[in-house]
Every structure is written in C-alpha cells, then in structure tokens.
Amino acid sequence: MLEGMREMCDACRTTIFNFHWVCEACGFMACSDCVADRRGTEGEGEDWAPCKGQGGQGGHRPDGLRPVQLVPFGEIFTEVSRRFHELRERLQPGLRCPCKRKGKGVNEVNELCNIEKQPASLGEDDSAKTISNMFSRVPHTWLCGEKLLCLEDPKHADNQSIFEIQWSKGHPVTVADVHTLLNMDLWTPASISKEFGDREDRIVNCRNGEVVIGKPLSAFWAGFQDLNEQLEDETGEKMPLKLVDWPPDKDLKELSPSRFRDLVRSLPLSEYTRREGVLNLISRLPDAFVEPDLGPKMYIAYGSGGGAVGTTKLHLDMADAINVMVHVGMPRGADRRQLERGALKAAREGGCDRATLERLRRKGVVPGALWHVYHADDVRKIRDFLARISKEKGEETGRNRDPIHDGLTYLDAPLRRRLREEYGVKGYAIAQCLGDAILIPAGAPHQVQNLLNCMKVAEDFVSPQNVRHCLRLTQEFRRLSDQNSYHEDKLQMKNVLYHAMKDAIACLSDG
C-alpha cells in the first residue's frame, strides 16, 4: 500500500483490500469480486478494458490475469484471527463466532470471522415505556408511534446509552435544540452569501432536476432571502432551487474553518458523529490511507410551501449520517401565516403522528422539512415496489440500474399508501425543525421535502452497529453504471473494518 494512494479495481472502481488480479503487461487490476462474478457467469458479458501494455491485444479477461496480494496472506488474517479467538476465550464478551478454527489452514481462511453479537437485554419488542423507565434521567420523548427516540438535551451525559438501544435496532434517532450550541451568526443566509456569493457552483431546480446554468451563488441566495428575487424558468414560473453536497470541491474545514469548528464542537453523540470519535470506525484508518470524504456538507433549498415537490428523492447512503437543521426561514414578500399553515398541513398529510403534531403546535416551533425514513431491512420490498411502479409507467429498466440508487422517485402520499397497503412497509414521518438533528442509519432509504427555506449540514460516520449494511452496499454499488454517483467506493469498508478490528484487539490485549 502506497501512502496517499487508493488501490482501485479498474473494472468496478471498488477499493482493493488485499487479494486481486493483475495484467502483467499493463497493470490493469481486477478485484476478487469482479473475477468471481465473471467466472460465475462463465465468461458472459463484454471484456474489461483493452490492454494498453506492449503486445497486449483485446480486452482483459480473468484467465489472462495473475493473482496478487498487497500484504502476505497469513500476516493479515491468521494472526488477527488467532489473537481475536484468544481474547474471546479469555474475556468472554458475549460473542458468537460461527467459524471452526480447528483444522483450518492459512490457505483455507478467506475472510475475517463473521462475528455476531448476542441479543441485548432489550430486544425489538421492548416498549418505549420500558426504555424510558430505565433512562428516566435522560430528557427525551417518543414520536412516530413510539418508535422514534427524540433526545431533548443534546449534551446530556447519558444520551449515548439510550441512543445505542434504538440505533442497534436500525431505528433513526433525533436530537432537539442543537442550534442552542451553535454560533447562529455563522449560519445565516446573508453571512454565507457575503463570503461565497461569487462562486458558481451547481444550482438545481427541484421541480425537474435540471441544473441552472451561468448563475453565481449570489443569485441563489437573493431568491432564498427575497421572494421577488427568485429566478424564473422559461415559462415565467419561479424555480424551487437547491444546493446539494455543498461545497462540492472542498472540505468545509478548509473552505470555512470557523463554521467547521462550530459544527464539530456542537455535534451530539460525539463518540459516533465526530471524525475522531471512538465509535466512528472511520477514525481507525491509518493516516497513510486516503481519507474518505464524509463531509460535513451543506444541503440548502427553497421551501415548497407545502406542495408535493420533493427536495431530495428517495435514496440510501452507504454510511451513517447526522443531519442538523441550522436555519429555517421565509423569504421577504411571502405570506408568513400562509406558509406556516401550509407547512403544518404538509406535516399532517405527510403522516406525522399526534405526538409530532402536538410538538409543532408549540409557540415558535415550525417544521422546516419533512422526512420519510424507512428501515434498512425493508429495502428489498421497496425496491420491488419501485420496480413495479416503473413497469406500470413503461419506464426503462435493465442491468446496472437500480430503482433506489438511481434516486428518481419521490414517494408522494398515494405511493406511500400503496407501499404500506401492498407491501406492509411503513416508514417514519419526521418533521425537522430548527436545531433538530436526524441520525439516519446506513442503508435506510429516505427522502426529504423542504417545507420552508432550509439550511442543513450533514456529516457521515460509520458505526459498529451498521457495518453489515455498509458491506452489503459496497457490493451493490459496485454493480451500478459508471454514470451513477454512488458507483465509486469512497468508503473503503474492508480496510475500515480490518483496521478497526486490529485496533480493538490491540487495546484489549494491552488491557
């Protein structure tokens, strides 16, 4: 492994962990998964990229490549596996290990043991009341039919314990009042426009997904703050605009150090959500590795006024994420009362439960965005449902296409009703207000509708509880087309997992 270099499969753009295949003539590399896939189809499909080496002819195929390792096989797996089993027998941490070590030689071990945690004392069927009784000192409420935990004090010392119970079940979690920890002067539209209005970044029309060409960010921010300044399309209709993954070309830490520091010091559940958090497995990658781009990134969009325009269509992410609402506003020239009524109506019609609606009726509490989040275990049903919808519409489907990863659908009320009635899938309808942080587990499909003008900041992380989803999604993303933004493996999950395992073993051994 070369410092600052990420070894990538030239066939699927997935990070190469160790064992792979190489063309001796030109250096073309294929990961073991690609070779196994091609051999499994008995050579079907097009050849990989043509050989560029001296004397090379035609495209690459598995039978013309040589097996290679980055690190000697036994050094990686045998020693780590041996030390893990010794610790398991000595410490008895309550782990089941399905592998049978006796009789396995070095050449027969091809992956780290599949470790499965024993069921915790609180299971899936434990009620919110039971959990609340255990953590009565932690300020919290329950939303979404008592499935969604809302922590009310973002810095309470015992937040992590109650959070982990819900997180281990795959539920999203919300944290209120994070804005009380922020320097809100840094997160106003005026301050950001003043600093970065001259940039020409990608501005998107939420209505049709088209990019607005030739407009600086100052034009976006002018419309964000004043209804009369909003840009119009060719028909004269005002465009609902958004900035996605901003800044697109730099780390926020470099572009705006003051905002980065303000956000990081304010993030709740910091052992998970900060880059250096002990339970953020990304922090275990050695410094020599290329650091994954996990944010923070800003998501800024005009409000829909309660209409059915989705700001972010249904999709899912490979990593866990925390998304903090840092600003909710209304443009000058808008009817404030009408917008507030429209936002409340949208939250009610969007499926928010009674507890959520009661929260929104408090003085000064207005929903900025409406989220619909689904459990990661329901992905297969949702994918089948979206494929059925595409077929009904006569839309194109095929190889390297995925109805969720392509991010082409916003589930409006009729579609959400069909999903619930035909597949038994019901998600979490979450109204996000100023200062609310929403934590989304890796692999959980979700969509967002901005009801009012909103600025959100998202930071990705990798928790131990969701590693299985991260690894599964690594395999799914590598099969997407090259044009899909999710295709390239930026997370390096196999490297992350291996080095986290090494660190854990070293710490336990020292103890």
mmCIF file with all atom_site columns, C-alpha atoms in Angstrom, residues 8-160:
data_model
loop_
_atom_site.group_PDB
_atom_site.id
_atom_site.type_symbol
_atom_site.label_atom_id
_atom_site.label_alt_id
_atom_site.label_comp_id
_atom_site.label_asym_id
_atom_site.label_entity_id
_atom_site.label_seq_id
_atom_site.pdbx_PDB_ins_code
_atom_site.Cartn_x
_atom_site.Cartn_y
_atom_site.Cartn_z
_atom_site.occupancy
_atom_site.B_iso_or_equiv
_atom_site.pdbx_formal_charge
_atom_site.auth_seq_id
_atom_site.auth_comp_id
_atom_site.auth_asym_id
_atom_site.auth_atom_id
_atom_site.pdbx_PDB_model_num
ATOM 1   C CA . MET A 1 8   ? -8.888  0.642   -7.050  1.00 0.00 ? 8   MET A CA 1
ATOM 2   C CA . CYS A 1 9   ? -10.359 -2.129  -9.158  1.00 0.00 ? 9   CYS A CA 1
ATOM 3   C CA . ASP A 1 10  ? -10.229 -0.973  -12.777 1.00 0.00 ? 10  ASP A CA 1
ATOM 4   C CA . ALA A 1 11  ? -13.397 -2.936  -13.545 1.00 0.00 ? 11  ALA A CA 1
ATOM 5   C CA . CYS A 1 12  ? -15.805 -1.784  -10.794 1.00 0.00 ? 12  CYS A CA 1
ATOM 6   C CA . ARG A 1 13  ? -13.968 1.118   -9.039  1.00 0.00 ? 13  ARG A CA 1
ATOM 7   C CA . THR A 1 14  ? -14.157 -0.621  -5.660  1.00 0.00 ? 14  THR A CA 1
ATOM 8   C CA . THR A 1 15  ? -11.229 -0.228  -3.261  1.00 0.00 ? 15  THR A CA 1
ATOM 9   C CA . ILE A 1 16  ? -8.936  -3.257  -3.339  1.00 0.00 ? 16  ILE A CA 1
ATOM 10  C CA . PHE A 1 17  ? -8.409  -4.680  0.125   1.00 0.00 ? 17  PHE A CA 1
ATOM 11  C CA . ASN A 1 18  ? -5.689  -7.288  -0.436  1.00 0.00 ? 18  ASN A CA 1
ATOM 12  C CA . PHE A 1 19  ? -6.128  -10.189 -2.862  1.00 0.00 ? 19  PHE A CA 1
ATOM 13  C CA . HIS A 1 20  ? -6.696  -9.153  -6.504  1.00 0.00 ? 20  HIS A CA 1
ATOM 14  C CA . TRP A 1 21  ? -5.735  -9.940  -10.109 1.00 0.00 ? 21  TRP A CA 1
ATOM 15  C CA . VAL A 1 22  ? -3.311  -8.009  -12.322 1.00 0.00 ? 22  VAL A CA 1
ATOM 16  C CA . CYS A 1 23  ? -2.393  -7.860  -16.005 1.00 0.00 ? 23  CYS A CA 1
ATOM 17  C CA . GLU A 1 24  ? 1.387   -8.205  -16.190 1.00 0.00 ? 24  GLU A CA 1
ATOM 18  C CA . ALA A 1 25  ? 1.528   -6.277  -19.457 1.00 0.00 ? 25  ALA A CA 1
ATOM 19  C CA . CYS A 1 26  ? -0.242  -3.051  -18.454 1.00 0.00 ? 26  CYS A CA 1
ATOM 20  C CA . GLY A 1 27  ? -1.056  -3.223  -14.742 1.00 0.00 ? 27  GLY A CA 1
ATOM 21  C CA . PHE A 1 28  ? -4.854  -3.477  -15.141 1.00 0.00 ? 28  PHE A CA 1
ATOM 22  C CA . MET A 1 29  ? -6.276  -4.610  -11.762 1.00 0.00 ? 29  MET A CA 1
ATOM 23  C CA . ALA A 1 30  ? -9.483  -6.522  -11.038 1.00 0.00 ? 30  ALA A CA 1
ATOM 24  C CA . CYS A 1 31  ? -10.783 -7.218  -7.523  1.00 0.00 ? 31  CYS A CA 1
ATOM 25  C CA . SER A 1 32  ? -11.556 -10.759 -6.446  1.00 0.00 ? 32  SER A CA 1
ATOM 26  C CA . ASP A 1 33  ? -15.303 -9.974  -6.544  1.00 0.00 ? 33  ASP A CA 1
ATOM 27  C CA . CYS A 1 34  ? -15.189 -8.992  -10.219 1.00 0.00 ? 34  CYS A CA 1
ATOM 28  C CA . VAL A 1 35  ? -13.199 -12.085 -11.137 1.00 0.00 ? 35  VAL A CA 1
ATOM 29  C CA . ALA A 1 36  ? -15.630 -14.289 -9.195  1.00 0.00 ? 36  ALA A CA 1
ATOM 30  C CA . ASP A 1 37  ? -18.612 -12.606 -10.881 1.00 0.00 ? 37  ASP A CA 1
ATOM 31  C CA . ARG A 1 38  ? -17.153 -13.089 -14.355 1.00 0.00 ? 38  ARG A CA 1
ATOM 32  C CA . ARG A 1 39  ? -16.259 -16.718 -13.703 1.00 0.00 ? 39  ARG A CA 1
ATOM 33  C CA . GLY A 1 40  ? -19.689 -17.295 -12.212 1.00 0.00 ? 40  GLY A CA 1
ATOM 34  C CA . THR A 1 41  ? -21.292 -16.230 -15.481 1.00 0.00 ? 41  THR A CA 1
ATOM 35  C CA . GLU A 1 42  ? -18.893 -18.482 -17.427 1.00 0.00 ? 42  GLU A CA 1
ATOM 36  C CA . GLY A 1 43  ? -17.353 -15.574 -19.275 1.00 0.00 ? 43  GLY A CA 1
ATOM 37  C CA . GLU A 1 44  ? -20.611 -13.865 -20.280 1.00 0.00 ? 44  GLU A CA 1
ATOM 38  C CA . GLY A 1 45  ? -20.601 -10.129 -20.869 1.00 0.00 ? 45  GLY A CA 1
ATOM 39  C CA . GLU A 1 46  ? -18.163 -7.754  -22.504 1.00 0.00 ? 46  GLU A CA 1
ATOM 40  C CA . ASP A 1 47  ? -14.437 -7.952  -21.876 1.00 0.00 ? 47  ASP A CA 1
ATOM 41  C CA . TRP A 1 48  ? -12.920 -5.455  -19.469 1.00 0.00 ? 48  TRP A CA 1
ATOM 42  C CA . ALA A 1 49  ? -10.880 -2.506  -20.758 1.00 0.00 ? 49  ALA A CA 1
ATOM 43  C CA . PRO A 1 50  ? -8.392  -3.242  -23.563 1.00 0.00 ? 50  PRO A CA 1
ATOM 44  C CA . CYS A 1 51  ? -4.806  -3.997  -22.591 1.00 0.00 ? 51  CYS A CA 1
ATOM 45  C CA . LYS A 1 52  ? -2.500  -0.997  -23.052 1.00 0.00 ? 52  LYS A CA 1
ATOM 46  C CA . GLY A 1 53  ? 0.731   -2.900  -22.490 1.00 0.00 ? 53  GLY A CA 1
ATOM 47  C CA . GLN A 1 54  ? 3.319   -3.909  -25.031 1.00 0.00 ? 54  GLN A CA 1
ATOM 48  C CA . GLY A 1 55  ? 1.915   -6.689  -27.159 1.00 0.00 ? 55  GLY A CA 1
ATOM 49  C CA . GLY A 1 56  ? -1.483  -6.515  -25.493 1.00 0.00 ? 56  GLY A CA 1
ATOM 50  C CA . GLN A 1 57  ? -4.455  -7.473  -27.608 1.00 0.00 ? 57  GLN A CA 1
ATOM 51  C CA . GLY A 1 58  ? -8.191  -7.253  -26.984 1.00 0.00 ? 58  GLY A CA 1
ATOM 52  C CA . GLY A 1 59  ? -9.967  -6.748  -23.686 1.00 0.00 ? 59  GLY A CA 1
ATOM 53  C CA . HIS A 1 60  ? -8.929  -8.200  -20.353 1.00 0.00 ? 60  HIS A CA 1
ATOM 54  C CA . ARG A 1 61  ? -10.445 -11.466 -19.125 1.00 0.00 ? 61  ARG A CA 1
ATOM 55  C CA . PRO A 1 62  ? -9.898  -13.346 -15.840 1.00 0.00 ? 62  PRO A CA 1
ATOM 56  C CA . ASP A 1 63  ? -7.873  -16.140 -17.421 1.00 0.00 ? 63  ASP A CA 1
ATOM 57  C CA . GLY A 1 64  ? -5.255  -13.610 -18.601 1.00 0.00 ? 64  GLY A CA 1
ATOM 58  C CA . LEU A 1 65  ? -4.606  -12.089 -15.159 1.00 0.00 ? 65  LEU A CA 1
ATOM 59  C CA . ARG A 1 66  ? -2.211  -13.088 -12.385 1.00 0.00 ? 66  ARG A CA 1
ATOM 60  C CA . PRO A 1 67  ? -3.238  -13.281 -8.689  1.00 0.00 ? 67  PRO A CA 1
ATOM 61  C CA . VAL A 1 68  ? -1.507  -10.732 -6.428  1.00 0.00 ? 68  VAL A CA 1
ATOM 62  C CA . GLN A 1 69  ? -1.552  -9.743  -2.749  1.00 0.00 ? 69  GLN A CA 1
ATOM 63  C CA . LEU A 1 70  ? -0.798  -6.336  -1.209  1.00 0.00 ? 70  LEU A CA 1
ATOM 64  C CA . VAL A 1 71  ? 0.227   -7.922  2.096   1.00 0.00 ? 71  VAL A CA 1
ATOM 65  C CA . PRO A 1 72  ? 1.236   -11.555 2.776   1.00 0.00 ? 72  PRO A CA 1
ATOM 66  C CA . PHE A 1 73  ? -1.941  -13.523 3.399   1.00 0.00 ? 73  PHE A CA 1
ATOM 67  C CA . GLY A 1 74  ? -1.026  -15.096 6.722   1.00 0.00 ? 74  GLY A CA 1
ATOM 68  C CA . GLU A 1 75  ? 0.170   -11.806 8.176   1.00 0.00 ? 75  GLU A CA 1
ATOM 69  C CA . ILE A 1 76  ? -3.258  -10.262 7.678   1.00 0.00 ? 76  ILE A CA 1
ATOM 70  C CA . PHE A 1 77  ? -5.691  -12.995 8.548   1.00 0.00 ? 77  PHE A CA 1
ATOM 71  C CA . THR A 1 78  ? -4.045  -15.735 10.523  1.00 0.00 ? 78  THR A CA 1
ATOM 72  C CA . GLU A 1 79  ? -2.506  -13.532 13.220  1.00 0.00 ? 79  GLU A CA 1
ATOM 73  C CA . VAL A 1 80  ? -5.548  -11.295 13.627  1.00 0.00 ? 80  VAL A CA 1
ATOM 74  C CA . SER A 1 81  ? -7.869  -14.310 13.731  1.00 0.00 ? 81  SER A CA 1
ATOM 75  C CA . ARG A 1 82  ? -5.659  -16.131 16.242  1.00 0.00 ? 82  ARG A CA 1
ATOM 76  C CA . ARG A 1 83  ? -5.465  -13.153 18.608  1.00 0.00 ? 83  ARG A CA 1
ATOM 77  C CA . PHE A 1 84  ? -9.190  -12.498 18.316  1.00 0.00 ? 84  PHE A CA 1
ATOM 78  C CA . HIS A 1 85  ? -10.073 -16.054 19.326  1.00 0.00 ? 85  HIS A CA 1
ATOM 79  C CA . GLU A 1 86  ? -7.668  -15.911 22.254  1.00 0.00 ? 86  GLU A CA 1
ATOM 80  C CA . LEU A 1 87  ? -9.309  -12.716 23.507  1.00 0.00 ? 87  LEU A CA 1
ATOM 81  C CA . ARG A 1 88  ? -12.779 -14.140 23.007  1.00 0.00 ? 88  ARG A CA 1
ATOM 82  C CA . GLU A 1 89  ? -11.940 -17.172 25.120  1.00 0.00 ? 89  GLU A CA 1
ATOM 83  C CA . ARG A 1 90  ? -10.247 -15.062 27.816  1.00 0.00 ? 90  ARG A CA 1
ATOM 84  C CA . LEU A 1 91  ? -12.704 -12.161 28.091  1.00 0.00 ? 91  LEU A CA 1
ATOM 85  C CA . GLN A 1 92  ? -15.981 -13.931 27.226  1.00 0.00 ? 92  GLN A CA 1
ATOM 86  C CA . PRO A 1 93  ? -17.522 -10.773 25.687  1.00 0.00 ? 93  PRO A CA 1
ATOM 87  C CA . GLY A 1 94  ? -20.780 -12.468 24.692  1.00 0.00 ? 94  GLY A CA 1
ATOM 88  C CA . LEU A 1 95  ? -19.956 -13.029 21.022  1.00 0.00 ? 95  LEU A CA 1
ATOM 89  C CA . ARG A 1 96  ? -20.846 -15.979 18.845  1.00 0.00 ? 96  ARG A CA 1
ATOM 90  C CA . CYS A 1 97  ? -18.275 -16.935 16.257  1.00 0.00 ? 97  CYS A CA 1
ATOM 91  C CA . PRO A 1 98  ? -19.553 -19.389 13.606  1.00 0.00 ? 98  PRO A CA 1
ATOM 92  C CA . CYS A 1 99  ? -16.135 -20.286 12.203  1.00 0.00 ? 99  CYS A CA 1
ATOM 93  C CA . LYS A 1 100 ? -14.437 -23.552 13.087  1.00 0.00 ? 100 LYS A CA 1
ATOM 94  C CA . ARG A 1 101 ? -10.795 -22.759 13.690  1.00 0.00 ? 101 ARG A CA 1
ATOM 95  C CA . LYS A 1 102 ? -9.580  -26.290 14.238  1.00 0.00 ? 102 LYS A CA 1
ATOM 96  C CA . GLY A 1 103 ? -8.315  -27.840 11.053  1.00 0.00 ? 103 GLY A CA 1
ATOM 97  C CA . LYS A 1 104 ? -8.331  -24.611 9.051   1.00 0.00 ? 104 LYS A CA 1
ATOM 98  C CA . GLY A 1 105 ? -5.077  -23.857 7.351   1.00 0.00 ? 105 GLY A CA 1
ATOM 99  C CA . VAL A 1 106 ? -3.863  -20.468 6.168   1.00 0.00 ? 106 VAL A CA 1
ATOM 100 C CA . ASN A 1 107 ? -4.978  -21.104 2.608   1.00 0.00 ? 107 ASN A CA 1
ATOM 101 C CA . GLU A 1 108 ? -8.500  -22.024 3.698   1.00 0.00 ? 108 GLU A CA 1
ATOM 102 C CA . VAL A 1 109 ? -9.250  -18.828 5.621   1.00 0.00 ? 109 VAL A CA 1
ATOM 103 C CA . ASN A 1 110 ? -10.501 -16.215 3.173   1.00 0.00 ? 110 ASN A CA 1
ATOM 104 C CA . GLU A 1 111 ? -12.131 -13.642 5.414   1.00 0.00 ? 111 GLU A CA 1
ATOM 105 C CA . LEU A 1 112 ? -12.275 -12.413 8.991   1.00 0.00 ? 112 LEU A CA 1
ATOM 106 C CA . CYS A 1 113 ? -14.653 -14.309 11.240  1.00 0.00 ? 113 CYS A CA 1
ATOM 107 C CA . ASN A 1 114 ? -18.288 -13.345 10.886  1.00 0.00 ? 114 ASN A CA 1
ATOM 108 C CA . ILE A 1 115 ? -18.898 -12.070 14.402  1.00 0.00 ? 115 ILE A CA 1
ATOM 109 C CA . GLU A 1 116 ? -22.451 -11.835 15.638  1.00 0.00 ? 116 GLU A CA 1
ATOM 110 C CA . LYS A 1 117 ? -23.393 -10.100 18.854  1.00 0.00 ? 117 LYS A CA 1
ATOM 111 C CA . GLN A 1 118 ? -25.609 -11.895 21.350  1.00 0.00 ? 118 GLN A CA 1
ATOM 112 C CA . PRO A 1 119 ? -29.067 -10.376 21.800  1.00 0.00 ? 119 PRO A CA 1
ATOM 113 C CA . ALA A 1 120 ? -29.041 -7.449  24.229  1.00 0.00 ? 120 ALA A CA 1
ATOM 114 C CA . SER A 1 121 ? -31.206 -7.400  27.323  1.00 0.00 ? 121 SER A CA 1
ATOM 115 C CA . LEU A 1 122 ? -33.573 -5.070  25.484  1.00 0.00 ? 122 LEU A CA 1
ATOM 116 C CA . GLY A 1 123 ? -34.977 -6.585  22.326  1.00 0.00 ? 123 GLY A CA 1
ATOM 117 C CA . GLU A 1 124 ? -37.014 -5.364  19.375  1.00 0.00 ? 124 GLU A CA 1
ATOM 118 C CA . ASP A 1 125 ? -40.300 -5.804  21.235  1.00 0.00 ? 125 ASP A CA 1
ATOM 119 C CA . ASP A 1 126 ? -39.350 -3.803  24.328  1.00 0.00 ? 126 ASP A CA 1
ATOM 120 C CA . SER A 1 127 ? -41.679 -0.865  24.689  1.00 0.00 ? 127 SER A CA 1
ATOM 121 C CA . ALA A 1 128 ? -40.793 2.805   24.788  1.00 0.00 ? 128 ALA A CA 1
ATOM 122 C CA . LYS A 1 129 ? -42.166 2.846   28.333  1.00 0.00 ? 129 LYS A CA 1
ATOM 123 C CA . THR A 1 130 ? -39.704 0.153   29.433  1.00 0.00 ? 130 THR A CA 1
ATOM 124 C CA . ILE A 1 131 ? -36.774 2.053   27.941  1.00 0.00 ? 131 ILE A CA 1
ATOM 125 C CA . SER A 1 132 ? -37.979 5.359   29.390  1.00 0.00 ? 132 SER A CA 1
ATOM 126 C CA . ASN A 1 133 ? -38.180 3.821   32.855  1.00 0.00 ? 133 ASN A CA 1
ATOM 127 C CA . MET A 1 134 ? -34.575 2.689   32.557  1.00 0.00 ? 134 MET A CA 1
ATOM 128 C CA . PHE A 1 135 ? -33.400 6.138   31.439  1.00 0.00 ? 135 PHE A CA 1
ATOM 129 C CA . SER A 1 136 ? -35.743 8.407   33.346  1.00 0.00 ? 136 SER A CA 1
ATOM 130 C CA . ARG A 1 137 ? -32.934 10.923  33.955  1.00 0.00 ? 137 ARG A CA 1
ATOM 131 C CA . VAL A 1 138 ? -32.365 11.475  30.233  1.00 0.00 ? 138 VAL A CA 1
ATOM 132 C CA . PRO A 1 139 ? -34.736 14.143  28.807  1.00 0.00 ? 139 PRO A CA 1
ATOM 133 C CA . HIS A 1 140 ? -36.472 12.516  25.840  1.00 0.00 ? 140 HIS A CA 1
ATOM 134 C CA . THR A 1 141 ? -39.794 11.923  24.109  1.00 0.00 ? 141 THR A CA 1
ATOM 135 C CA . TRP A 1 142 ? -41.133 9.355   21.648  1.00 0.00 ? 142 TRP A CA 1
ATOM 136 C CA . LEU A 1 143 ? -42.507 10.088  18.184  1.00 0.00 ? 143 LEU A CA 1
ATOM 137 C CA . CYS A 1 144 ? -43.724 8.026   15.194  1.00 0.00 ? 144 CYS A CA 1
ATOM 138 C CA . GLY A 1 145 ? -45.842 5.673   17.270  1.00 0.00 ? 145 GLY A CA 1
ATOM 139 C CA . GLU A 1 146 ? -43.171 5.393   19.974  1.00 0.00 ? 146 GLU A CA 1
ATOM 140 C CA . LYS A 1 147 ? -40.584 4.061   17.513  1.00 0.00 ? 147 LYS A CA 1
ATOM 141 C CA . LEU A 1 148 ? -38.602 7.282   17.078  1.00 0.00 ? 148 LEU A CA 1
ATOM 142 C CA . LEU A 1 149 ? -36.487 8.430   20.021  1.00 0.00 ? 149 LEU A CA 1
ATOM 143 C CA . CYS A 1 150 ? -36.138 12.212  20.349  1.00 0.00 ? 150 CYS A CA 1
ATOM 144 C CA . LEU A 1 151 ? -33.381 13.314  22.739  1.00 0.00 ? 151 LEU A CA 1
ATOM 145 C CA . GLU A 1 152 ? -34.190 16.749  24.163  1.00 0.00 ? 152 GLU A CA 1
ATOM 146 C CA . ASP A 1 153 ? -30.825 17.726  25.690  1.00 0.00 ? 153 ASP A CA 1
ATOM 147 C CA . PRO A 1 154 ? -28.101 17.485  23.012  1.00 0.00 ? 154 PRO A CA 1
ATOM 148 C CA . LYS A 1 155 ? -25.264 17.344  25.565  1.00 0.00 ? 155 LYS A CA 1
ATOM 149 C CA . HIS A 1 156 ? -26.715 15.125  28.291  1.00 0.00 ? 156 HIS A CA 1
ATOM 150 C CA . ALA A 1 157 ? -24.081 12.716  29.627  1.00 0.00 ? 157 ALA A CA 1
ATOM 151 C CA . ASP A 1 158 ? -26.318 9.638   29.290  1.00 0.00 ? 158 ASP A CA 1
ATOM 152 C CA . ASN A 1 159 ? -27.613 10.248  25.757  1.00 0.00 ? 159 ASN A CA 1
ATOM 153 C CA . GLN A 1 160 ? -25.328 7.627   24.239  1.00 0.00 ? 160 GLN A CA 1
#
